[in-house]
Amino acid sequence: MGSESGNAYHIAQQQFDLAAEWLQLPEAQRAVLREPQRELTVRFPVKLDHGGVRLFTGYRVQHSLARGPAKGGIRYHPAVDLDEVRALAMWMTWKCALMNLPYGGAKGGVVVDPAQLSSDELERLTRRFTSEVSLLIGPERDIPAPDVNTSAQTMAWMMDTISMQRGHTVNAIVTGKPVAVGGSLGRSDATGRGVWLMAREWARRTGRALGECRVAVQGFGNVGGGAARLLAASGCRMVGIADVSGGYRCRTGLDIATMQAYAASAPHRTLAGYIQPDIERCSAAEILETPCDILIPAALEHQLTDANADRISAAVIIEGANGPTTPEADRALAARGVTVIPDILANAGGVIVSYFEWVQGLQSFFWSEAEVNQRLEQIMVAAGETVYNLAIARGITWRLAAYLIAVRRVADALAIRGIYP
Ligand code: NAD
């Protein structure tokens, strides 16, 4: 996505190279892990409501299968391209390894603006894309989940399509499904809950009261909306929210519940047209520069760059999105003492509860929401502690510490398995 300097895949490779250098990984392992194991590009026609047919392009990339079946979401966005999907797949490998889940990493996407399609067209697109990538996916092979502009409904269509092809219901083929068809309680909130847990732990460690923190969030969907709701419920002052329609600021605090209800009822689920007397409008990029304590980028990649890193006033950045911070911005923020809790830790709540959903589906035995939330908290808080301790002990950023742990685990799995044949 975007310019060469904003190429997410090149950024993901730079992040990996740095960790590989610190770990002194053998050349052969570096070569294997620097690039995806499998890439599938599909082009497929979809019938439109008013007659005619449109051709779409989609991708499924499996970065690594060293630690288990591949896992990762499906994105619908006009800017999706192969390099973006490669980067997102690589980040999934490290995230699953950091959380010690028995998965490799994958990602998929379709080049489409879903706001331009009707629900029927989106269903046909989803079913045909699923059929095209059925070459790769399966409960013990590769398990998709929702990402930007896809939802529990998208996952239900994917599950139903594969089930129709196989002649029996295959629940565990995707996660993030509606609870009525084998989804897990707690999954829809899980990524936002994980971000909230990281905020809570950061506040505890730095001696702050979470309820006294000012928070700005870019992205008001599954991740940003969920995190904002939980942080507001903890008493935080929500001083900025942005979605694709732009930014909304209020020094005295935004009413998150009202904004969520507004977006849920609006066409295409955005905040466009949300007007209140005390709200100041700005761009979605400017929201990042809002005076605040906690900043949560929860939209897309490449938001915090060397162009704006010096204007970020937050004490901590909790990456709800994947890849929002460039390596140059990482260095600038570290030099200014801003803590960045990296994506592969901060937004892992979603894949953790996806793992719980997969386990529950395979066992046909479902847990209570309290049990899901408690297990999620246990894993995320422990992973956060491990990353923090390593960062402090080695005097490195949280991102590098997280990468050292994750890449080491994947490299160890590669070494133990050996090279076939
Ligand atoms: P979503 O589609 O539910 O929401 C995306 C939000 O971002 C929407 O509010 C949209 O209006 C907003 N947005 C889009 N373009 C924007 C722009 N240019 N500026 C500001 N806002 C913009 O998607 P999501 O599932 O919440 O995913 C958001 C990020 O979190 C992505 O990076 C995704 O990869 C990552 N993530 C998602 C999950 C998950 O479980 N859904 C898990 C881990 C990470």
Tab-separated table of C-alpha atoms and ligand atoms in Angstrom:
chain	number	residue	atom	x	y	z
A	1	MET	CA	0.000	0.000	0.000
A	2	GLY	CA	1.213	3.522	-0.748
A	3	SER	CA	4.637	4.772	-1.798
A	4	GLU	CA	7.895	2.851	-1.705
A	5	SER	CA	8.823	4.346	1.697
A	6	GLY	CA	5.386	3.272	2.927
A	7	ASN	CA	5.621	-0.255	1.530
A	8	ALA	CA	4.393	-2.394	4.410
A	9	TYR	CA	6.258	-5.495	3.234
A	10	HIS	CA	9.595	-3.667	3.140
A	11	ILE	CA	8.892	-2.345	6.631
A	12	ALA	CA	8.017	-5.837	7.902
A	13	GLN	CA	11.253	-7.145	6.391
A	14	GLN	CA	13.294	-4.361	8.020
A	15	GLN	CA	11.754	-5.190	11.384
A	16	PHE	CA	12.584	-8.870	10.863
A	17	ASP	CA	16.157	-8.101	9.699
A	18	LEU	CA	16.842	-6.139	12.874
A	19	ALA	CA	15.646	-9.024	15.069
A	20	ALA	CA	17.521	-11.603	12.957
A	21	GLU	CA	20.720	-9.580	13.385
A	22	TRP	CA	20.288	-9.352	17.175
A	23	LEU	CA	19.578	-13.092	17.319
A	24	GLN	CA	22.464	-13.885	14.924
A	25	LEU	CA	20.130	-16.195	12.986
A	26	PRO	CA	21.862	-18.443	10.453
A	27	GLU	CA	21.605	-17.189	6.843
A	28	ALA	CA	19.391	-20.089	5.725
A	29	GLN	CA	16.807	-19.341	8.430
A	30	ARG	CA	16.856	-15.640	7.576
A	31	ALA	CA	16.207	-16.439	3.926
A	32	VAL	CA	13.263	-18.710	4.800
A	33	LEU	CA	11.616	-16.281	7.215
A	34	ARG	CA	12.179	-13.070	5.219
A	35	GLU	CA	9.625	-14.107	2.589
A	36	PRO	CA	6.279	-15.909	2.602
A	37	GLN	CA	6.110	-19.666	2.146
A	38	ARG	CA	3.040	-19.609	-0.136
A	39	GLU	CA	1.181	-16.915	-2.100
A	40	LEU	CA	-2.043	-17.339	-4.031
A	41	THR	CA	-3.454	-14.606	-6.304
A	42	VAL	CA	-6.989	-15.118	-7.591
A	43	ARG	CA	-9.058	-13.223	-10.176
A	44	PHE	CA	-12.729	-13.919	-10.203
A	45	PRO	CA	-16.007	-12.559	-11.619
A	46	VAL	CA	-18.982	-11.447	-9.531
A	47	LYS	CA	-22.509	-10.851	-10.851
A	48	LEU	CA	-23.765	-7.343	-10.019
A	49	ASP	CA	-27.341	-6.592	-8.920
A	50	HIS	CA	-28.265	-4.588	-12.002
A	51	GLY	CA	-26.851	-6.987	-14.571
A	52	GLY	CA	-23.249	-7.147	-15.686
A	53	VAL	CA	-20.204	-8.729	-14.148
A	54	ARG	CA	-17.145	-7.252	-12.422
A	55	LEU	CA	-13.756	-8.873	-12.084
A	56	PHE	CA	-12.019	-8.766	-8.680
A	57	THR	CA	-8.510	-9.631	-7.496
A	58	GLY	CA	-7.827	-11.322	-4.161
A	59	TYR	CA	-4.908	-12.833	-2.274
A	60	ARG	CA	-4.140	-15.407	0.387
A	61	VAL	CA	-0.571	-15.483	1.671
A	62	GLN	CA	0.835	-17.996	4.160
A	63	HIS	CA	4.034	-16.586	5.589
A	64	SER	CA	5.061	-19.527	7.786
A	65	LEU	CA	3.639	-22.900	8.757
A	66	ALA	CA	6.568	-23.798	11.033
A	67	ARG	CA	4.553	-23.709	14.292
A	68	GLY	CA	1.186	-24.962	13.023
A	69	PRO	CA	-1.662	-24.147	10.642
A	70	ALA	CA	-1.672	-20.634	9.244
A	71	LYS	CA	-3.908	-18.019	10.888
A	72	GLY	CA	-4.901	-14.525	9.817
A	73	GLY	CA	-7.682	-12.224	8.722
A	74	ILE	CA	-9.284	-11.267	5.412
A	75	ARG	CA	-9.313	-7.573	4.450
A	76	TYR	CA	-11.604	-5.842	1.929
A	77	HIS	CA	-10.097	-2.504	0.867
A	78	PRO	CA	-9.377	-0.700	-2.415
A	79	ALA	CA	-5.682	-0.317	-1.458
A	80	VAL	CA	-5.060	-4.024	-0.767
A	81	ASP	CA	-2.094	-5.355	-2.747
A	82	LEU	CA	0.194	-8.358	-2.574
A	83	ASP	CA	2.917	-6.564	-0.590
A	84	GLU	CA	0.432	-5.408	2.036
A	85	VAL	CA	-0.933	-8.939	2.436
A	86	ARG	CA	2.626	-10.322	2.676
A	87	ALA	CA	3.438	-7.886	5.473
A	88	LEU	CA	0.236	-8.641	7.356
A	89	ALA	CA	0.916	-12.400	7.023
A	90	MET	CA	4.440	-11.996	8.398
A	91	TRP	CA	3.192	-9.957	11.359
A	92	MET	CA	0.678	-12.752	12.083
A	93	THR	CA	3.531	-15.290	12.305
A	94	TRP	CA	5.315	-13.208	14.959
A	95	LYS	CA	2.084	-12.404	16.825
A	96	CYS	CA	1.045	-16.053	17.120
A	97	ALA	CA	4.556	-17.050	18.194
A	98	LEU	CA	4.743	-14.249	20.785
A	99	MET	CA	1.444	-15.441	22.285
A	100	ASN	CA	2.678	-19.057	22.057
A	101	LEU	CA	-0.327	-20.110	19.964
A	102	PRO	CA	0.228	-23.247	17.834
A	103	TYR	CA	-0.163	-21.326	14.573
A	104	GLY	CA	1.812	-19.921	11.679
A	105	GLY	CA	0.863	-16.639	10.040
A	106	ALA	CA	-1.337	-15.826	7.037
A	107	LYS	CA	-3.441	-13.000	5.653
A	108	GLY	CA	-5.856	-12.470	2.795
A	109	GLY	CA	-7.528	-9.620	1.030
A	110	VAL	CA	-9.693	-8.541	-1.848
A	111	VAL	CA	-9.172	-5.280	-3.765
A	112	VAL	CA	-12.614	-3.771	-3.302
A	113	ASP	CA	-14.366	-0.822	-1.710
A	114	PRO	CA	-17.215	-2.645	0.048
A	115	ALA	CA	-19.140	0.613	0.489
A	116	GLN	CA	-19.730	0.530	-3.293
A	117	LEU	CA	-21.400	-2.916	-3.202
A	118	SER	CA	-24.792	-4.053	-1.944
A	119	SER	CA	-25.041	-6.715	0.733
A	120	ASP	CA	-26.046	-9.297	-1.906
A	121	GLU	CA	-23.032	-8.386	-4.050
A	122	LEU	CA	-20.733	-8.625	-1.033
A	123	GLU	CA	-22.137	-12.050	-0.238
A	124	ARG	CA	-21.514	-13.267	-3.799
A	125	LEU	CA	-18.005	-11.774	-3.755
A	126	THR	CA	-17.240	-13.451	-0.410
A	127	ARG	CA	-18.544	-16.837	-1.501
A	128	ARG	CA	-16.630	-16.810	-4.788
A	129	PHE	CA	-13.405	-15.586	-3.109
A	130	THR	CA	-13.792	-18.352	-0.496
A	131	SER	CA	-14.212	-20.931	-3.229
A	132	GLU	CA	-11.059	-19.618	-4.978
A	133	VAL	CA	-8.922	-19.774	-1.813
A	134	SER	CA	-10.388	-23.138	-0.738
A	135	LEU	CA	-7.213	-24.556	-2.310
A	136	LEU	CA	-5.378	-23.325	0.779
A	137	ILE	CA	-7.782	-22.972	3.698
A	138	GLY	CA	-9.037	-25.622	6.124
A	139	PRO	CA	-9.332	-26.184	9.894
A	140	GLU	CA	-5.965	-27.923	10.048
A	141	ARG	CA	-4.358	-25.896	7.236
A	142	ASP	CA	-5.221	-22.208	7.323
A	143	ILE	CA	-7.996	-20.511	9.300
A	144	PRO	CA	-9.182	-17.003	8.207
A	145	ALA	CA	-10.828	-14.382	10.462
A	146	PRO	CA	-12.231	-10.842	10.083
A	147	ASP	CA	-10.041	-7.802	9.426
A	148	VAL	CA	-10.713	-4.331	7.991
A	149	ASN	CA	-14.184	-4.146	6.379
A	150	THR	CA	-15.029	-7.790	7.049
A	151	SER	CA	-17.209	-8.984	9.890
A	152	ALA	CA	-18.831	-11.945	11.639
A	153	GLN	CA	-21.325	-12.054	8.737
A	154	THR	CA	-18.467	-12.355	6.221
A	155	MET	CA	-17.100	-15.289	8.247
A	156	ALA	CA	-20.540	-16.955	8.313
A	157	TRP	CA	-20.686	-16.770	4.475
A	158	MET	CA	-17.167	-18.235	4.241
A	159	MET	CA	-18.025	-21.067	6.634
A	160	ASP	CA	-21.265	-21.817	4.792
A	161	THR	CA	-19.542	-21.842	1.378
A	162	ILE	CA	-16.922	-24.393	2.462
A	163	SER	CA	-19.622	-26.411	4.280
A	164	MET	CA	-21.713	-26.559	1.079
A	165	GLN	CA	-18.681	-27.709	-0.925
A	166	ARG	CA	-17.854	-30.452	1.578
A	167	GLY	CA	-21.441	-31.516	2.262
A	168	HIS	CA	-21.214	-31.042	6.025
A	169	THR	CA	-20.815	-28.130	8.444
A	170	VAL	CA	-17.161	-27.159	8.933
A	171	ASN	CA	-17.273	-24.730	11.863
A	172	ALA	CA	-13.547	-24.519	12.537
A	173	ILE	CA	-12.635	-23.299	9.017
A	174	VAL	CA	-12.888	-19.637	10.115
A	175	THR	CA	-13.007	-17.750	13.401
A	176	GLY	CA	-14.812	-14.555	14.315
A	177	LYS	CA	-18.127	-16.196	13.326
A	178	PRO	CA	-21.462	-15.220	14.849
A	179	VAL	CA	-22.079	-17.092	18.130
A	180	ALA	CA	-25.163	-18.722	16.565
A	181	VAL	CA	-22.947	-20.697	14.160
A	182	GLY	CA	-20.043	-21.713	16.366
A	183	GLY	CA	-18.493	-18.349	17.209
A	184	SER	CA	-16.958	-17.777	20.626
A	185	LEU	CA	-18.431	-15.537	23.265
A	186	GLY	CA	-16.055	-12.616	23.748
A	187	ARG	CA	-14.555	-12.762	20.215
A	188	SER	CA	-16.119	-9.556	18.874
A	189	ASP	CA	-14.635	-7.544	21.770
A	190	ALA	CA	-11.375	-9.463	22.069
A	191	THR	CA	-8.950	-7.218	20.160
A	192	GLY	CA	-10.258	-4.054	21.814
A	193	ARG	CA	-10.162	-5.817	25.200
A	194	GLY	CA	-6.515	-6.728	24.610
A	195	VAL	CA	-5.676	-3.100	23.804
A	196	TRP	CA	-7.500	-2.041	26.972
A	197	LEU	CA	-5.528	-4.615	29.028
A	198	MET	CA	-2.266	-3.202	27.654
A	199	ALA	CA	-3.384	0.329	28.611
A	200	ARG	CA	-4.316	-0.848	32.107
A	201	GLU	CA	-0.969	-2.610	32.589
A	202	TRP	CA	0.995	0.389	31.241
A	203	ALA	CA	-0.828	2.709	33.660
A	204	ARG	CA	-0.142	0.346	36.584
A	205	ARG	CA	3.554	0.092	35.704
A	206	THR	CA	4.012	3.837	35.322
A	207	GLY	CA	2.075	4.702	38.483
A	208	ARG	CA	-0.820	6.420	36.709
A	209	ALA	CA	-4.522	6.016	37.369
A	210	LEU	CA	-6.042	4.744	34.100
A	211	GLY	CA	-9.221	6.715	34.807
A	212	GLU	CA	-7.228	9.962	34.779
A	213	CYS	CA	-5.687	9.395	31.348
A	214	ARG	CA	-6.698	11.255	28.187
A	215	VAL	CA	-7.062	8.964	25.173
A	216	ALA	CA	-7.165	9.518	21.399
A	217	VAL	CA	-8.126	6.703	18.999
A	218	GLN	CA	-7.729	6.585	15.207
A	219	GLY	CA	-10.152	4.006	13.755
A	220	PHE	CA	-13.607	3.381	15.204
A	221	GLY	CA	-14.345	-0.136	13.975
A	222	ASN	CA	-13.968	-3.484	15.663
A	223	VAL	CA	-10.621	-2.656	17.304
A	224	GLY	CA	-10.773	1.119	17.858
A	225	GLY	CA	-14.455	1.147	18.781
A	226	GLY	CA	-14.061	-1.767	21.203
A	227	ALA	CA	-10.987	-0.275	22.885
A	228	ALA	CA	-12.632	3.171	23.128
A	229	ARG	CA	-15.729	1.721	24.790
A	230	LEU	CA	-13.722	-0.175	27.432
A	231	LEU	CA	-11.393	2.770	28.114
A	232	ALA	CA	-14.369	5.145	28.467
A	233	ALA	CA	-15.949	2.640	30.875
A	234	SER	CA	-12.694	2.752	32.907
A	235	GLY	CA	-13.170	6.508	33.305
A	236	CYS	CA	-10.645	7.685	30.680
A	237	ARG	CA	-11.304	11.053	29.056
A	238	MET	CA	-11.763	10.280	25.334
A	239	VAL	CA	-10.395	13.453	23.760
A	240	GLY	CA	-10.230	12.308	20.119
A	241	ILE	CA	-11.790	9.734	17.794
A	242	ALA	CA	-11.289	9.415	14.050
A	243	ASP	CA	-12.700	7.155	11.398
A	244	VAL	CA	-12.640	7.258	7.606
A	245	SER	CA	-14.882	10.366	7.721
A	246	GLY	CA	-12.248	12.373	9.675
A	247	GLY	CA	-11.437	13.356	13.261
A	248	TYR	CA	-13.674	14.447	16.176
A	249	ARG	CA	-12.059	16.162	19.163
A	250	CYS	CA	-13.422	17.367	22.501
A	251	ARG	CA	-11.225	18.536	25.408
A	252	THR	CA	-13.827	17.654	27.998
A	253	GLY	CA	-14.400	14.162	26.611
A	254	LEU	CA	-16.443	12.526	23.856
A	255	ASP	CA	-19.516	10.407	24.530
A	256	ILE	CA	-18.374	7.083	23.078
A	257	ALA	CA	-21.670	5.232	23.549
A	258	THR	CA	-23.584	7.915	21.617
A	259	MET	CA	-20.955	7.983	18.864
A	260	GLN	CA	-21.066	4.202	18.516
A	261	ALA	CA	-24.848	4.205	18.330
A	262	TYR	CA	-24.652	6.970	15.682
A	263	ALA	CA	-22.081	5.112	13.561
A	264	ALA	CA	-23.977	1.820	13.857
A	265	SER	CA	-27.133	3.382	12.477
A	266	ALA	CA	-25.467	5.509	9.766
A	267	PRO	CA	-25.111	4.366	6.156
A	268	HIS	CA	-21.790	2.533	5.786
A	269	ARG	CA	-21.279	2.721	9.560
A	270	THR	CA	-19.185	5.902	9.807
A	271	LEU	CA	-19.314	9.039	11.969
A	272	ALA	CA	-19.913	11.271	8.907
A	273	GLY	CA	-22.359	14.023	9.865
A	274	TYR	CA	-21.927	13.546	13.631
A	275	ILE	CA	-22.319	17.074	14.986
A	276	GLN	CA	-22.272	18.237	18.622
A	277	PRO	CA	-21.738	21.838	19.821
A	278	ASP	CA	-18.496	21.135	21.730
A	279	ILE	CA	-16.868	18.975	19.038
A	280	GLU	CA	-13.992	20.263	16.941
A	281	ARG	CA	-13.398	18.623	13.539
A	282	CYS	CA	-9.947	17.698	12.217
A	283	SER	CA	-8.504	15.196	9.753
A	284	ALA	CA	-8.011	11.509	10.589
A	285	ALA	CA	-4.241	12.130	10.478
A	286	GLU	CA	-4.432	15.139	12.827
A	287	ILE	CA	-6.156	13.032	15.490
A	288	LEU	CA	-2.757	11.420	16.127
A	289	GLU	CA	-1.413	14.802	17.277
A	290	THR	CA	-4.196	15.380	19.805
A	291	PRO	CA	-2.769	16.275	23.245
A	292	CYS	CA	-3.308	13.027	25.184
A	293	ASP	CA	-1.612	10.421	27.379
A	294	ILE	CA	-2.578	7.284	25.451
A	295	LEU	CA	-2.716	7.183	21.640
A	296	ILE	CA	-4.294	4.210	19.893
A	297	PRO	CA	-3.824	3.949	16.134
A	298	ALA	CA	-6.485	1.376	15.182
A	299	ALA	CA	-7.099	1.920	11.453
A	300	LEU	CA	-4.410	1.174	8.857
A	301	GLU	CA	-0.641	0.925	8.322
A	302	HIS	CA	1.800	3.791	7.925
A	303	GLN	CA	0.161	6.413	10.140
A	304	LEU	CA	3.072	7.358	12.437
A	305	THR	CA	6.018	8.326	10.247
A	306	ASP	CA	9.069	10.581	10.391
A	307	ALA	CA	6.733	13.338	9.135
A	308	ASN	CA	4.613	13.443	12.318
A	309	ALA	CA	6.526	11.502	15.028
A	310	ASP	CA	7.873	14.721	16.568
A	311	ARG	CA	4.365	16.126	16.982
A	312	ILE	CA	2.981	13.154	18.937
A	313	SER	CA	2.313	14.223	22.517
A	314	ALA	CA	1.158	10.878	23.957
A	315	ALA	CA	3.278	9.102	26.575
A	316	VAL	CA	2.356	5.710	25.150
A	317	ILE	CA	1.213	4.456	21.753
A	318	ILE	CA	-0.734	1.204	21.836
A	319	GLU	CA	-0.878	-0.250	18.328
A	320	GLY	CA	-4.404	-1.526	17.770
A	321	ALA	CA	-3.736	-1.525	14.009
A	322	ASN	CA	-1.137	-3.681	12.317
A	323	GLY	CA	1.907	-1.761	11.142
A	324	PRO	CA	0.840	1.818	11.983
A	325	THR	CA	4.398	2.939	12.865
A	326	THR	CA	7.345	3.088	10.435
A	327	PRO	CA	10.881	2.155	11.587
A	328	GLU	CA	11.911	5.848	11.281
A	329	ALA	CA	9.028	6.901	13.538
A	330	ASP	CA	9.920	4.085	15.961
A	331	ARG	CA	13.421	5.525	16.310
A	332	ALA	CA	12.174	9.115	16.676
A	333	LEU	CA	9.595	8.135	19.291
A	334	ALA	CA	12.098	6.026	21.259
A	335	ALA	CA	14.549	8.954	21.259
A	336	ARG	CA	11.810	11.123	22.812
A	337	GLY	CA	10.981	8.502	25.453
A	338	VAL	CA	7.567	7.597	24.022
A	339	THR	CA	6.709	3.939	24.709
A	340	VAL	CA	5.310	2.038	21.711
A	341	ILE	CA	3.462	-1.156	22.645
A	342	PRO	CA	3.803	-2.991	19.329
A	343	ASP	CA	1.031	-4.470	17.216
A	344	ILE	CA	2.199	-8.078	17.626
A	345	LEU	CA	1.574	-7.684	21.368
A	346	ALA	CA	-1.080	-4.964	21.641
A	347	ASN	CA	-3.638	-6.296	19.155
A	348	ALA	CA	-3.117	-10.008	19.835
A	349	GLY	CA	-6.395	-10.296	21.767
A	350	GLY	CA	-8.244	-11.077	18.526
A	351	VAL	CA	-6.100	-14.007	17.495
A	352	ILE	CA	-6.005	-15.341	21.060
A	353	VAL	CA	-9.793	-15.573	21.218
A	354	SER	CA	-9.832	-16.823	17.606
A	355	TYR	CA	-7.626	-19.645	18.878
A	356	PHE	CA	-10.139	-20.268	21.696
A	357	GLU	CA	-12.949	-20.300	19.106
A	358	TRP	CA	-11.068	-22.830	16.951
A	359	VAL	CA	-10.373	-25.062	19.979
A	360	GLN	CA	-14.023	-24.846	21.075
A	361	GLY	CA	-15.217	-25.605	17.523
A	362	LEU	CA	-12.944	-28.642	17.149
A	363	GLN	CA	-14.112	-29.987	20.523
A	364	SER	CA	-17.755	-28.922	20.061
A	365	PHE	CA	-17.578	-27.729	23.658
A	366	PHE	CA	-18.149	-24.048	24.339
A	367	TRP	CA	-16.954	-21.870	27.213
A	368	SER	CA	-18.604	-19.030	29.141
A	369	GLU	CA	-17.680	-15.419	28.299
A	370	ALA	CA	-16.106	-15.049	31.748
A	371	GLU	CA	-13.823	-18.018	31.059
A	372	VAL	CA	-12.844	-16.626	27.629
A	373	ASN	CA	-12.043	-13.192	29.084
A	374	GLN	CA	-10.102	-14.617	31.990
A	375	ARG	CA	-7.929	-16.835	29.754
A	376	LEU	CA	-7.386	-13.910	27.360
A	377	GLU	CA	-6.241	-11.695	30.231
A	378	GLN	CA	-3.903	-14.385	31.541
A	379	ILE	CA	-2.122	-14.818	28.197
A	380	MET	CA	-1.901	-11.120	27.310
A	381	VAL	CA	-0.754	-9.883	30.696
A	382	ALA	CA	1.924	-12.609	30.877
A	383	ALA	CA	3.134	-11.824	27.322
A	384	GLY	CA	3.223	-8.092	28.148
A	385	GLU	CA	5.276	-8.791	31.269
A	386	THR	CA	7.779	-10.933	29.339
A	387	VAL	CA	8.218	-8.289	26.633
A	388	TYR	CA	8.542	-5.475	29.190
A	389	ASN	CA	11.132	-7.375	31.255
A	390	LEU	CA	13.267	-8.116	28.184
A	391	ALA	CA	12.992	-4.509	26.952
A	392	ILE	CA	14.170	-3.208	30.340
A	393	ALA	CA	16.914	-5.827	30.766
A	394	ARG	CA	18.430	-5.163	27.305
A	395	GLY	CA	17.636	-1.444	27.094
A	396	ILE	CA	15.680	-1.932	23.831
A	397	THR	CA	12.239	-0.958	22.516
A	398	TRP	CA	9.181	-3.074	23.264
A	399	ARG	CA	8.948	-3.865	19.547
A	400	LEU	CA	12.472	-5.248	19.340
A	401	ALA	CA	11.950	-7.221	22.559
A	402	ALA	CA	8.709	-8.710	21.205
A	403	TYR	CA	10.438	-9.594	17.915
A	404	LEU	CA	13.390	-11.242	19.685
A	405	ILE	CA	11.010	-13.556	21.563
A	406	ALA	CA	8.747	-14.287	18.585
A	407	VAL	CA	11.392	-14.756	15.896
A	408	ARG	CA	13.446	-16.980	18.224
A	409	ARG	CA	10.424	-19.273	18.732
A	410	VAL	CA	9.749	-19.579	14.992
A	411	ALA	CA	13.440	-20.115	14.205
A	412	ASP	CA	13.620	-22.830	16.883
A	413	ALA	CA	10.605	-24.595	15.341
A	414	LEU	CA	12.294	-24.462	11.922
A	415	ALA	CA	15.535	-25.876	13.322
A	416	ILE	CA	13.825	-28.684	15.254
A	417	ARG	CA	11.730	-29.725	12.234
A	418	GLY	CA	14.713	-29.684	9.870
A	419	ILE	CA	14.572	-29.348	6.108
A	420	TYR	CA	12.397	-31.727	4.064
A	421	PRO	CA	13.383	-33.987	2.350
B	1	NAD	P1	-12.840	-2.226	10.858
B	1	NAD	O1	-13.142	-2.321	9.427
B	1	NAD	O2	-13.772	-2.814	11.850
B	1	NAD	O3	-12.591	-0.695	11.276
B	1	NAD	C1	-11.667	0.123	10.628
B	1	NAD	C2	-11.888	1.535	11.116
B	1	NAD	O4	-10.866	2.393	10.578
B	1	NAD	C3	-13.222	2.137	10.670
B	1	NAD	O5	-13.732	2.924	11.724
B	1	NAD	C4	-12.829	3.014	9.485
B	1	NAD	O6	-13.755	4.076	9.269
B	1	NAD	C5	-11.500	3.518	9.966
B	1	NAD	N1	-10.636	3.996	8.890
B	1	NAD	C6	-10.455	3.481	7.660
B	1	NAD	N2	-9.587	4.247	6.965
B	1	NAD	C7	-9.219	5.241	7.782
B	1	NAD	C8	-8.351	6.341	7.666
B	1	NAD	N3	-7.671	6.574	6.537
B	1	NAD	N4	-8.196	7.163	8.733
B	1	NAD	C9	-8.866	6.934	9.879
B	1	NAD	N5	-9.703	5.914	10.057
B	1	NAD	C10	-9.874	5.080	9.024
B	1	NAD	O7	-11.362	-2.874	11.023
B	1	NAD	P2	-10.710	-3.469	12.348
B	1	NAD	O8	-10.987	-4.932	12.373
B	1	NAD	O9	-11.068	-2.628	13.526
B	1	NAD	O10	-9.160	-3.318	12.007
B	1	NAD	C11	-8.429	-2.111	12.271
B	1	NAD	C12	-6.952	-2.437	12.388
B	1	NAD	O11	-6.767	-3.401	13.428
B	1	NAD	C13	-6.308	-3.060	11.150
B	1	NAD	O12	-4.960	-2.661	11.087
B	1	NAD	C14	-6.383	-4.554	11.427
B	1	NAD	O13	-5.433	-5.297	10.706
B	1	NAD	C15	-6.072	-4.541	12.915
B	1	NAD	N6	-6.496	-5.737	13.664
B	1	NAD	C16	-7.788	-6.169	13.647
B	1	NAD	C17	-8.148	-7.286	14.411
B	1	NAD	C18	-9.563	-7.777	14.509
B	1	NAD	O14	-9.797	-8.698	15.306
B	1	NAD	N7	-10.515	-7.248	13.783
B	1	NAD	C19	-7.171	-7.939	15.164
B	1	NAD	C20	-5.864	-7.459	15.173
B	1	NAD	C21	-5.547	-6.340	14.430
